[in-house]
């Protein structure tokens, strides 16, 4: 590895050289979806950001165990739904078993991720399948004196913790700010302080999702599953903890407090956060009418969308921005991404047809070096894409015979494209894949028809020549005449 990976660590607020705790193994934990609603645009960005990191680390030779949880227990939203969690509420309304609701949305999430070509993590543990581990974790915090029981619930004692460690070190908040912020949400009188948070909540009689515990029937607090499951699958110290910036406070701050109070030290060495998305400059929210699900994105069925955008357009659009920058979804920006992706795929198709020469006028190592350097610098995917675009121009020049390349260099160049475009960026040539079994299957037939057309043209049989071209156009194959023959593409 010539370029050492440098990652921005939210915890230290600076870029740091990535040194795994136990190389070549890398443990990575990312907060996954809450499965009580359809997967939406907000899910796409963290999934793609950490898929990029996962793919890159593997391509660099690391053995990565990537854990992404599924929050299926359902949790109280502090602004609405007093006393009833969302899965339970939906289950009650639709007379479903809560796990049926969670399962349905988990499947929807997985299908959307597969469409976005997001690789399946190594482990996707469900919170509901790890209640015992969560109870054990709560017990450790109680035993260490950083939590208290109150009326069947267990709360984290933030003040006591802050006396020994520092609560707020990730988000940069201090306890005074937090007191001001949380006072207005007060009303859960079982707590000693407004900023204390639940590790275990007593279940009210009407609460459907409940489990027995040493403190009576209840359910775990939202932050508990991540501490318990990351420790179970990655150990007490692991390399990377990721998630969206919106999770930094309170979720990740509480995770750090829980893990530190139970284990005596931090769990994650590097905290990596992706920035948020906006829609036409506004935060996405149900009340704003700009909440777009991934299905609406892929079908174009949303009032804000001028057209459907394919999963690869969405993926490419997200990768065109650095993960720590905000990203604004608009029709203009998405259409530009669609065109850019198309141009890239056509360039790669052109490269596939290049015939080698005895000498090279291009140096493929330059592309590889630029991609490596950009990616090693805190996953700068926009710079990787920009290097690839510079080379798409060269691919076209090679195809047109304006530049030449040896067989060896051509293989190198194709391998570089495979590694970066299809491997690490995880893009797919959707048009080729959509053409019924791929372009490979229809290619010989189209080539044969076009050779018949060339012969017809040579014989000045214009009627036959036009008939073949029009027939191909009708099924979505565009023919381009060249000086020395023809070229074609699937529209
Ligand atoms: Zn989490």
Coordinates of C-alpha atoms and ligand atoms in Angstrom, one line a residue:
X1 CA 0.0 0.0 0.0
X2 CA 1.8 3.1 -1.2
X3 CA -0.9 5.5 0.0
X4 CA -1.8 5.1 3.6
X5 CA -5.4 5.6 4.3
X6 CA -6.2 8.8 6.2
X7 CA -9.6 9.1 7.8
X8 CA -11.3 12.0 9.5
X9 CA -12.0 11.0 13.1
X10 CA -14.9 12.9 14.5
X11 CA -13.7 12.1 18.0
X12 CA -10.4 13.9 17.6
X13 CA -11.6 16.3 14.9
X14 CA -8.7 15.7 12.7
X15 CA -7.5 13.4 9.9
X16 CA -5.6 10.4 11.2
X17 CA -3.6 7.6 9.6
X18 CA -5.7 4.5 9.7
X19 CA -3.9 1.9 11.9
X20 CA -6.1 -1.1 12.6
X21 CA -5.9 -2.5 16.1
X22 CA -5.2 -6.1 14.8
X23 CA -4.2 -5.9 11.2
X24 CA -5.1 -7.3 8.7
X25 CA -8.4 -7.5 10.5
X26 CA -10.7 -4.5 10.6
X27 CA -13.9 -4.3 12.8
X28 CA -16.4 -1.9 11.6
X29 CA -19.8 -1.1 13.1
X30 CA -22.4 1.1 11.4
X31 CA -25.8 2.1 12.8
X32 CA -28.4 0.6 10.5
X33 CA -32.0 1.3 9.7
X34 CA -35.0 1.4 12.0
X35 CA -37.4 -0.9 10.2
X36 CA -40.8 0.6 10.8
X37 CA -41.1 2.5 7.5
X38 CA -40.1 2.4 3.9
X39 CA -36.4 2.9 3.1
X40 CA -35.9 6.5 1.9
X41 CA -33.2 8.7 0.5
X42 CA -31.8 9.3 4.0
X43 CA -31.0 5.6 4.1
X44 CA -29.0 5.7 0.9
X45 CA -26.2 8.0 1.9
X46 CA -24.8 6.2 5.0
X47 CA -25.3 2.8 3.3
X48 CA -23.3 3.9 0.3
X49 CA -20.7 5.8 2.3
X50 CA -19.8 2.8 4.4
X51 CA -20.2 0.4 1.4
X52 CA -17.5 2.5 -0.2
X53 CA -15.2 2.1 2.8
X54 CA -16.0 -1.6 3.1
X55 CA -15.2 -2.2 -0.5
X56 CA -12.0 -0.1 -0.4
X57 CA -10.6 -1.7 2.7
X58 CA -11.3 -5.2 1.2
X59 CA -9.6 -4.1 -2.0
X60 CA -6.6 -3.0 0.0
X61 CA -6.3 -6.5 1.4
X62 CA -7.9 -6.0 4.9
X63 CA -10.1 -8.7 6.3
X64 CA -13.2 -6.7 7.3
X65 CA -15.9 -7.7 9.6
X66 CA -18.7 -5.2 8.9
X67 CA -21.6 -5.2 11.4
X68 CA -24.7 -3.2 10.6
X69 CA -27.6 -3.5 13.0
X70 CA -31.3 -3.6 12.3
X71 CA -33.4 -1.7 14.8
X72 CA -36.5 -3.7 15.1
X73 CA -37.4 -3.2 18.7
X74 CA -39.1 0.1 18.1
X75 CA -38.3 3.1 20.2
X76 CA -40.1 6.0 21.6
X77 CA -39.8 9.1 19.6
X78 CA -39.5 11.9 22.0
X79 CA -41.7 14.3 20.1
X80 CA -44.7 12.2 19.4
X81 CA -46.3 8.8 20.1
X82 CA -46.5 9.2 23.8
X83 CA -46.0 5.8 25.4
X84 CA -46.3 3.7 22.3
X85 CA -43.6 2.8 19.9
X86 CA -44.0 2.9 16.2
X87 CA -43.8 -0.7 15.4
X88 CA -46.4 -1.5 18.1
X89 CA -48.7 1.3 16.9
X90 CA -48.6 0.1 13.3
X91 CA -49.1 -3.5 14.4
X92 CA -52.1 -2.5 16.5
X93 CA -53.7 -0.6 13.6
X94 CA -53.1 -3.3 11.1
X95 CA -53.6 -6.2 13.4
X96 CA -50.2 -7.5 12.7
X97 CA -47.6 -9.2 14.8
X98 CA -44.9 -6.6 15.4
X99 CA -42.2 -8.9 14.0
X100 CA -44.3 -9.1 10.8
X101 CA -44.1 -5.3 10.4
X102 CA -40.4 -5.3 11.2
X103 CA -39.8 -8.2 8.8
X104 CA -41.7 -6.6 6.0
X105 CA -39.7 -3.3 6.2
X106 CA -36.4 -5.2 6.7
X107 CA -37.0 -7.0 3.4
X108 CA -37.9 -3.7 1.7
X109 CA -34.7 -2.2 3.0
X110 CA -32.5 -5.1 1.8
X111 CA -34.1 -5.0 -1.6
X112 CA -33.4 -1.3 -2.0
X113 CA -29.8 -1.8 -0.8
X114 CA -29.3 -4.6 -3.3
X115 CA -30.7 -2.3 -6.1
X116 CA -28.1 0.4 -5.0
X117 CA -25.4 -2.4 -5.3
X118 CA -24.7 -2.0 -1.6
X119 CA -22.9 -5.2 -0.4
X120 CA -24.4 -7.1 2.4
X121 CA -22.5 -6.5 5.7
X122 CA -20.7 -9.5 7.3
X123 CA -23.4 -9.6 10.1
X124 CA -26.8 -7.8 10.3
X125 CA -27.9 -8.4 13.9
X126 CA -31.4 -7.6 15.0
X127 CA -31.9 -5.7 18.3
X128 CA -34.8 -8.1 19.1
X129 CA -32.5 -11.1 18.8
X130 CA -30.1 -9.6 21.4
X131 CA -32.2 -8.8 24.4
X132 CA -30.2 -11.0 26.7
X133 CA -26.9 -9.3 25.7
X134 CA -28.5 -5.9 26.3
X135 CA -29.7 -6.9 29.7
X136 CA -26.2 -8.2 30.6
X137 CA -24.8 -4.9 29.4
X138 CA -27.2 -2.9 31.5
X139 CA -26.1 -5.0 34.5
X140 CA -22.5 -4.2 33.9
X141 CA -23.2 -0.5 34.0
X142 CA -25.3 -0.9 37.1
X143 CA -22.6 -2.9 38.8
X144 CA -20.0 -0.2 38.0
X145 CA -22.3 2.4 39.6
X146 CA -23.2 4.5 36.5
X147 CA -26.9 3.7 36.4
X148 CA -29.9 3.6 38.8
X149 CA -33.2 1.8 39.0
X150 CA -36.3 3.9 39.2
X151 CA -39.8 2.4 39.1
X152 CA -38.9 -0.6 37.0
X153 CA -36.7 1.4 34.5
X154 CA -32.9 1.8 34.5
X155 CA -31.4 5.2 33.7
X156 CA -27.9 6.2 33.0
X157 CA -26.4 8.5 35.6
X158 CA -24.9 11.2 33.3
X159 CA -23.7 13.4 36.1
X160 CA -21.8 10.6 37.8
X161 CA -20.3 9.5 34.5
X162 CA -19.3 13.1 33.7
X163 CA -17.5 13.3 37.0
X164 CA -15.1 10.5 36.0
X165 CA -15.2 10.6 32.2
X166 CA -16.4 13.3 29.9
X167 CA -20.0 13.2 28.6
X168 CA -20.2 15.1 25.3
X169 CA -16.7 14.5 24.0
X170 CA -17.9 13.3 20.6
X171 CA -20.4 16.0 19.9
X172 CA -18.3 18.7 21.6
X173 CA -21.2 19.6 23.9
X174 CA -20.8 20.2 27.6
X175 CA -23.3 19.3 30.3
X176 CA -24.6 22.8 30.7
X177 CA -25.7 23.0 27.0
X178 CA -27.3 19.6 27.3
X179 CA -29.2 20.6 30.4
X180 CA -30.7 23.5 28.4
X181 CA -31.5 21.3 25.4
X182 CA -33.1 18.5 27.3
X183 CA -35.1 20.5 29.9
X184 CA -38.0 21.1 27.5
X185 CA -38.3 17.4 26.8
X186 CA -38.6 16.7 30.5
X187 CA -41.7 14.9 31.8
X188 CA -40.4 11.5 32.4
X189 CA -40.3 12.0 36.2
X190 CA -38.7 8.7 36.9
X191 CA -35.4 10.2 36.0
X192 CA -33.2 12.1 38.4
X193 CA -32.1 14.6 35.7
X194 CA -33.5 15.6 32.4
X195 CA -30.3 14.5 30.6
X196 CA -30.3 11.0 32.0
X197 CA -31.3 8.4 29.4
X198 CA -33.0 5.1 29.6
X199 CA -31.0 1.9 29.4
X200 CA -34.1 -0.2 30.1
X201 CA -37.7 1.0 30.1
X202 CA -40.5 -0.5 32.1
X203 CA -43.3 -1.6 29.7
X204 CA -46.7 -0.1 30.3
X205 CA -49.5 -2.7 30.2
X206 CA -50.5 -1.8 26.6
X207 CA -46.9 -2.0 25.3
X208 CA -46.8 -5.0 22.9
X209 CA -43.0 -5.4 22.5
X210 CA -41.8 -6.5 25.9
X211 CA -39.3 -8.8 27.4
X212 CA -38.8 -10.1 31.0
X213 CA -35.8 -8.7 32.8
X214 CA -34.5 -8.6 36.4
X215 CA -36.3 -5.3 36.8
X216 CA -39.7 -6.5 35.4
X217 CA -41.2 -6.6 31.9
X218 CA -39.8 -3.9 29.6
X219 CA -37.6 -3.2 26.6
X220 CA -34.1 -1.8 26.0
X221 CA -33.4 1.9 25.5
X222 CA -32.5 2.9 22.0
X223 CA -28.8 3.3 22.4
X224 CA -28.3 0.0 24.2
X225 CA -28.4 -2.3 21.2
X226 CA -25.4 -0.8 19.5
X227 CA -23.2 -1.0 22.6
X228 CA -24.3 -4.6 23.2
X229 CA -24.1 -5.9 19.7
X230 CA -20.8 -4.1 18.7
X231 CA -19.1 -5.6 21.8
X232 CA -20.6 -9.0 21.1
X233 CA -19.4 -9.2 17.5
X234 CA -16.4 -6.9 17.4
X235 CA -15.0 -7.1 20.9
X236 CA -14.4 -4.5 23.5
X237 CA -12.1 -2.5 21.2
X238 CA -12.7 -2.3 17.5
X239 CA -11.6 0.0 14.7
X240 CA -14.4 2.0 13.0
X241 CA -17.8 3.1 14.2
X242 CA -19.9 4.8 11.5
X243 CA -23.2 6.5 11.0
X244 CA -24.9 9.6 9.9
X245 CA -24.1 12.9 11.5
X246 CA -27.6 13.2 12.9
X247 CA -26.8 10.2 15.1
X248 CA -23.8 11.9 16.8
X249 CA -25.9 13.3 19.5
X250 CA -27.5 11.8 21.5
X251 CA -27.2 8.3 20.0
X252 CA -23.4 8.0 19.6
X253 CA -22.6 10.1 22.6
X254 CA -24.8 7.7 24.7
X255 CA -23.2 4.7 23.1
X256 CA -19.7 6.0 24.1
X257 CA -21.0 6.6 27.7
X258 CA -22.5 3.2 27.9
X259 CA -19.5 1.3 26.6
X260 CA -17.0 3.4 28.6
X261 CA -19.0 2.9 31.8
X262 CA -19.3 -0.8 31.3
X263 CA -15.8 -1.6 29.9
X264 CA -13.7 1.2 31.4
X265 CA -12.7 2.6 28.0
X266 CA -13.9 3.6 24.6
X267 CA -14.8 0.9 22.1
X268 CA -14.3 2.5 18.7
X269 CA -10.9 4.0 17.6
X270 CA -12.2 6.0 14.7
X271 CA -15.6 7.6 14.5
X272 CA -16.7 8.3 11.0
X273 CA -19.8 10.3 10.1
X274 CA -21.4 11.0 6.8
X275 CA -23.1 14.4 6.3
X276 CA -26.8 14.8 5.6
X277 CA -28.8 15.1 2.5
X278 CA -31.2 17.9 1.6
X279 CA -34.0 18.1 -1.0
X280 CA -34.0 21.3 -3.0
X281 CA -32.0 23.0 -0.2
X282 CA -34.4 21.8 2.6
X283 CA -34.0 19.2 5.2
X284 CA -36.1 16.1 4.3
X285 CA -39.1 15.6 6.5
X286 CA -42.6 14.2 6.4
X287 CA -44.2 17.4 7.5
X288 CA -42.4 19.3 4.7
X289 CA -43.9 17.1 1.9
X290 CA -40.4 16.4 0.6
X291 CA -40.0 12.9 2.1
X292 CA -38.9 10.7 -0.8
X293 CA -38.7 6.9 -0.5
X294 CA -36.2 5.0 -2.6
X295 CA -39.1 3.3 -4.4
X296 CA -40.5 6.7 -5.4
X297 CA -37.0 7.7 -6.5
X298 CA -36.6 4.6 -8.7
X299 CA -40.1 4.9 -10.2
X300 CA -40.3 8.7 -10.4
X301 CA -43.7 8.7 -8.5
X302 CA -43.3 11.7 -6.3
X303 CA -44.6 15.2 -6.9
X304 CA -41.1 16.7 -6.6
X305 CA -39.6 14.3 -9.2
X306 CA -39.6 15.2 -12.9
X307 CA -38.6 11.6 -13.8
X308 CA -37.5 8.3 -12.4
X309 CA -33.9 8.0 -11.4
X310 CA -32.2 4.6 -11.6
X311 CA -30.4 3.2 -8.5
X312 CA -27.0 3.7 -10.2
X313 CA -27.8 7.3 -10.9
X314 CA -28.6 7.7 -7.2
X315 CA -25.4 5.9 -6.2
X316 CA -23.3 7.8 -8.6
X317 CA -24.8 11.1 -7.5
X318 CA -24.0 10.3 -3.8
X319 CA -20.4 9.3 -4.7
X320 CA -19.9 12.5 -6.6
X321 CA -19.9 14.4 -3.3
X322 CA -17.4 13.9 -0.5
X323 CA -19.1 12.0 2.3
X324 CA -18.5 14.9 4.8
X325 CA -20.1 17.5 2.6
X326 CA -23.8 18.1 2.5
X327 CA -25.6 16.8 -0.6
X328 CA -28.6 18.5 -2.1
X329 CA -31.0 16.4 -4.2
X330 CA -32.6 18.3 -7.1
X331 CA -33.8 17.2 -10.5
X332 CA -31.1 19.3 -12.2
X333 CA -28.3 17.7 -10.2
X334 CA -29.7 14.2 -10.6
X335 CA -30.1 14.6 -14.4
X336 CA -26.5 15.9 -14.6
X337 CA -25.4 12.8 -12.6
X338 CA -27.4 10.6 -15.0
X339 CA -25.7 12.1 -18.0
X340 CA -22.3 11.8 -16.4
X341 CA -22.7 8.2 -15.5
X342 CA -23.9 7.5 -19.1
X343 CA -20.8 9.2 -20.5
X344 CA -18.6 7.1 -18.2
X345 CA -20.2 3.8 -19.1
X346 CA -20.0 4.6 -22.8
X347 CA -16.3 5.5 -22.4
X348 CA -15.8 2.1 -20.8
X349 CA -17.7 0.4 -23.6
X350 CA -15.4 2.2 -26.1
X351 CA -12.4 1.0 -24.1
X352 CA -13.6 -2.6 -24.5
X353 CA -13.4 -2.3 -28.2
X354 CA -9.9 -0.8 -28.4
X355 CA -7.4 -2.8 -30.5
X356 CA -3.8 -2.9 -29.1
X357 CA -0.9 -1.3 -31.0
X358 CA 2.9 -1.8 -30.8
X359 CA 3.4 1.4 -28.8
X360 CA 1.5 3.4 -26.1
X361 CA 0.9 7.1 -26.2
X362 CA -0.9 6.9 -22.9
X363 CA 0.3 5.9 -19.4
X364 CA -2.3 3.9 -17.5
X365 CA -0.4 4.1 -14.2
X366 CA -1.3 7.7 -14.0
X367 CA -5.0 6.8 -13.6
X368 CA -4.4 4.2 -11.0
X369 CA -2.1 6.5 -9.0
X370 CA -4.6 9.4 -9.1
X371 CA -7.5 7.1 -7.9
X372 CA -5.4 5.6 -5.1
X373 CA -4.2 8.9 -3.9
X374 CA -7.7 10.5 -3.8
X375 CA -9.3 7.5 -2.1
X376 CA -6.6 7.3 0.6
X377 CA -7.2 10.9 1.4
X378 CA -10.3 10.4 3.5
X379 CA -12.3 8.6 0.8
X380 CA -12.3 11.4 -1.7
X381 CA -14.7 9.7 -4.2
X382 CA -15.4 12.9 -6.2
X383 CA -11.7 13.2 -7.0
X384 CA -11.6 9.5 -8.0
X385 CA -14.6 10.2 -10.4
X386 CA -12.9 13.3 -11.7
X387 CA -9.7 11.3 -12.6
X388 CA -11.9 8.6 -14.3
X389 CA -13.6 11.3 -16.4
X390 CA -10.3 12.7 -17.6
X391 CA -9.5 9.1 -18.7
X392 CA -12.9 8.6 -20.3
X393 CA -11.8 11.2 -22.8
X394 CA -8.7 9.2 -23.4
X395 CA -10.7 5.9 -23.8
X396 CA -12.7 7.6 -26.6
X397 CA -9.5 8.9 -28.2
X398 CA -8.1 5.3 -28.1
X399 CA -11.3 4.0 -29.7
X400 CA -11.1 6.6 -32.4
X401 CA -7.4 5.8 -33.1
X402 CA -6.2 9.2 -32.0
X403 CA -4.0 7.6 -29.3
X404 CA -2.5 4.1 -29.2
X405 CA -1.9 1.6 -26.5
X406 CA 0.0 -1.7 -26.2
X407 CA -1.7 -5.0 -25.2
X408 CA 0.0 -5.0 -21.8
X409 CA -1.0 -1.4 -21.1
X410 CA -4.6 -2.0 -22.3
X411 CA -4.9 -4.9 -19.9
X412 CA -3.6 -2.7 -17.1
X413 CA -6.1 0.0 -18.0
X414 CA -9.0 -2.3 -18.0
X415 CA -8.0 -3.8 -14.7
X416 CA -7.8 -0.3 -13.2
X417 CA -11.3 0.5 -14.5
X418 CA -12.6 -2.8 -13.1
X419 CA -11.0 -2.1 -9.7
X420 CA -12.3 1.4 -9.3
X421 CA -15.5 1.7 -11.3
X422 CA -17.1 -1.6 -10.7
X423 CA -15.2 -2.8 -7.6
X424 CA -14.6 0.1 -5.2
X425 CA -17.2 2.7 -6.4
X426 CA -19.5 -0.3 -6.9
X427 CA -21.2 1.0 -10.1
X428 CA -23.0 -1.2 -12.5
X429 CA -23.7 -0.8 -16.2
X430 CA -27.5 -0.7 -15.9
X431 CA -28.2 -0.2 -19.6
X432 CA -26.2 -3.3 -20.6
X433 CA -27.7 -5.3 -17.8
X434 CA -31.3 -4.2 -18.7
X435 CA -31.0 -5.3 -22.3
X436 CA -32.4 -8.8 -21.6
X437 CA -29.5 -10.9 -20.4
X438 CA -27.0 -8.3 -21.2
X439 CA -25.6 -6.9 -24.3
X440 CA -23.5 -10.0 -24.7
X441 CA -26.5 -12.1 -25.7
X442 CA -27.8 -9.8 -28.4
X443 CA -24.4 -8.6 -29.7
X444 CA -23.8 -11.4 -32.2
X445 CA -27.3 -10.9 -33.7
X446 CA -27.1 -7.2 -34.0
X447 CA -23.6 -7.5 -35.5
X448 CA -24.9 -10.0 -38.0
X449 CA -27.8 -7.7 -39.0
X450 CA -25.5 -4.7 -39.4
X451 CA -23.1 -6.7 -41.5
X452 CA -26.0 -7.5 -43.8
X453 CA -26.9 -3.8 -43.8
X454 CA -23.3 -2.9 -44.8
X455 CA -23.5 -5.3 -47.7
X456 CA -26.9 -3.9 -48.7
X457 CA -25.4 -0.4 -48.7
X458 CA -22.4 -1.6 -50.7
X459 CA -24.9 -3.0 -53.2
X460 CA -26.8 0.3 -53.1
X461 CA -29.9 -1.6 -51.8
X462 CA -31.1 1.4 -49.8
X463 CA -34.5 -0.2 -49.0
X464 CA -32.9 -3.2 -47.2
X465 CA -30.4 -1.0 -45.5
X466 CA -33.1 1.4 -44.1
X467 CA -35.3 -1.5 -43.1
X468 CA -32.6 -3.1 -40.9
X469 CA -31.7 0.3 -39.3
X470 CA -35.4 1.2 -38.6
X471 CA -36.1 -2.3 -37.3
X472 CA -33.2 -2.0 -34.8
X473 CA -34.3 1.5 -33.8
X474 CA -37.8 0.2 -33.1
X475 CA -36.4 -2.2 -30.5
X476 CA -34.1 0.5 -28.9
X477 CA -30.8 -0.1 -30.7
X478 CA -29.3 3.0 -32.1
X479 CA -27.0 2.6 -35.1
X480 CA -24.1 5.0 -35.7
X481 CA -22.3 4.8 -39.0
X482 CA -18.6 5.2 -39.0
X483 CA -16.1 5.7 -41.8
X484 CA -14.7 2.1 -41.4
X485 CA -18.0 0.4 -40.5
X486 CA -20.6 0.9 -37.8
X487 CA -21.2 1.1 -34.1
X488 CA -24.3 0.6 -32.1
X489 CA -25.7 1.0 -28.6
X490 CA -28.7 0.1 -26.6
X491 CA -30.8 3.3 -25.9
Ligands
LIG1 ZN1 -26.2 2.9 16.8

